[in-house]
């Protein structure tokens, strides 16, 4: 397997280093690079003034994402200029010789600062259904609360990297680790001031993306391409871990306020949620991300009278971006907290409060964005899982344990997931594929999706092998390349296999149909007498190998190459009125987590996890299980140990694994029972009735902080809600324990 840094470097390949601002907000007064330019090994130095096209790599045309800072500096760590040298060490040493003068301006660093100053990257947005304010007034019970939810670094094993190779006429080929080759192509062309057809992007695979390579690859690709075009030499730009963590966007952190009205039965009657997300200095994808947080602030629960508002805060920090779940997880954390607050208030088991609020049949099946939920199975999953995981029995066992254990406390929680599948930007729901069958019967497969470890390539190859009824090894899975399938969407929103699987199926079917027409003519039989069976083809009384048929077809001048295209049906959304059907369908799952906490240190440990997840009719159960396990662990890291800290000057203090703790092998739950739902079958006509699996399992990990919070609540016999923000680090758990003890003492 070859990653970009493993590609044999072209002769004379340069290495590119980006020099960063050490001021969060300021005016770039002077940039004296004379000593940098004359340093040993330096071939080229680039500033904003050296950009021939537009100094912008924004994904949506907001024009607020400079490649290199120009006049204004927007965050601590922003690239100011780039140095290309024979070695990366020389480039870094040369960059240190620059004389930089920045006049500091006042910096807005936090969500609270931004809200107070009304500093936004995009306008606030509201979704509404029913009469939420009136419902709050008339509800028998009312609660208010606030929750803070932290961000997350992608921590893909392979950092951002691009290798640009110059061609003729100022053209350039960029090998880039990106989920969105077409967008990188557009941005590189924009920066170079060249048409799109001068730029080719190729991606064989990424060493992980997780959303962090949807928009964040463009800047480095553009700088490498610019060096290549200016010097006529190949140029590689590979960020080291610290640089990657400092210079690239992360999951948005959120603060959410809620006010809920409910009955004595725990059923929600009215809900008002107000969220604010830290977007950083530019819009990037924050419009769609914060929308997705709003779209998932219902999770699996029916909300009759509801108003959800969200603010997109502009801060002088790195611009936040896509991260698995794309805002959805943050929205879901809010509603799950609301449900737990209700349960504690009424003395209900949180599972009962959850069950009473689930979506149901007519009258209880419309989302806050006015879409009817037609495929709800959350109730089935919860029933099956709570039984198989022995929820009730363990609840009693844990209560007994806690009664006898003064310091260590256990907690248990079950949380469901409902995740909307489709890009909420409707036009992005399209995909293309290209298939060639060669005369030896081997197949070349290409499509617009990218491989990042999620198993997309093997799934799409399986679809093609199935269609031709040939062995999988006969299909060559080829690198994603903008010269083969154009105008693609990002491999994102978990829709990679849904969309590229369908596009590839269409291409394979076209070739298969041509082969059928040819065989019928050649053997003088009816078309329905031609069938494909295990590497062979039966044509009436004749039987021949797939390869033999392909050879005969070639000699008869039958075209053995085809494109395929897919557009997701049924979806439409009107953002003005916040209503429509943004999602083709929903993916569902549920998780039970048991934890232990130490009430003297705040440490926590996940003891056991039971998961039941719906992937429809799985295209590949082994890969799907891996996606569920990996997603859960990644979500667990987000909600327990991964904490991003910026200091008072806006400097990211946690920019290496020494200070930023992702889960390790030792953090895996001792018991980790993951099952795919056997009855799963997509009600919609997706590829072989499968369901998307990439992102939804991450949100199963919301059961972890709920189990922690349950353990803390045991200090009040489950009657008080723990004051616990995310991530639930030992410090936060300890503070919540102290707070609980004080409140319990005062009762
Ligand atoms: N799995 C691995 N191993 N590596 C990744 O980078 N990205 C996730 C998910 N699973 C990711 C992964 C994200 S954010 C998405 S949107 C989907 O994979 C994208 O791929 P798919 O649409 O083919 O599922
Ligand atoms: N998910 C992931 N990436 C996206 C989306 C989405 O819904 N919309 C635009 N880019
Ligand atoms: Mo995934 S966040 O949609 O790349």
PDB file of C-alpha atoms and ligand atoms in Angstrom, residues 179 210-212 214 322-326 452 491-494 695, ligand 3:
ATOM      1  CA  UNK A 179     -11.714  13.527   0.509  1.00  0.00           C
ATOM      2  CA  UNK A 210     -12.716  11.794   9.217  1.00  0.00           C
ATOM      3  CA  UNK A 211     -13.934  15.009   7.578  1.00  0.00           C
ATOM      4  CA  UNK A 212     -10.585  16.734   8.114  1.00  0.00           C
ATOM      5  CA  UNK A 214     -12.924  17.559   2.963  1.00  0.00           C
ATOM      6  CA  UNK A 322     -16.162  18.832   8.932  1.00  0.00           C
ATOM      7  CA  UNK A 323     -15.634  16.060  11.462  1.00  0.00           C
ATOM      8  CA  UNK A 324     -17.449  12.738  11.429  1.00  0.00           C
ATOM      9  CA  UNK A 325     -21.108  13.438  12.092  1.00  0.00           C
ATOM     10  CA  UNK A 326     -20.695  16.960  10.704  1.00  0.00           C
ATOM     11  CA  UNK A 452      -9.745   6.743   3.575  1.00  0.00           C
ATOM     12  CA  UNK A 491     -16.596  11.516  -0.072  1.00  0.00           C
ATOM     13  CA  UNK A 492     -18.537  12.604   2.968  1.00  0.00           C
ATOM     14  CA  UNK A 493     -21.913  12.544   4.664  1.00  0.00           C
ATOM     15  CA  UNK A 494     -21.408   8.738   4.817  1.00  0.00           C
ATOM     16  CA  UNK A 695     -20.547   8.421  10.652  1.00  0.00           C
TER      17      UNK A 695
HETATM   18 MO1  LIG B   3     -17.524  13.022   6.971  1.00  0.00          MO
HETATM   19  S1  LIG B   3     -17.471  14.504   8.393  1.00  0.00           S
HETATM   20  O1  LIG B   3     -18.960  13.711   6.247  1.00  0.00           O
HETATM   21  O2  LIG B   3     -16.235  13.555   6.002  1.00  0.00           O
END
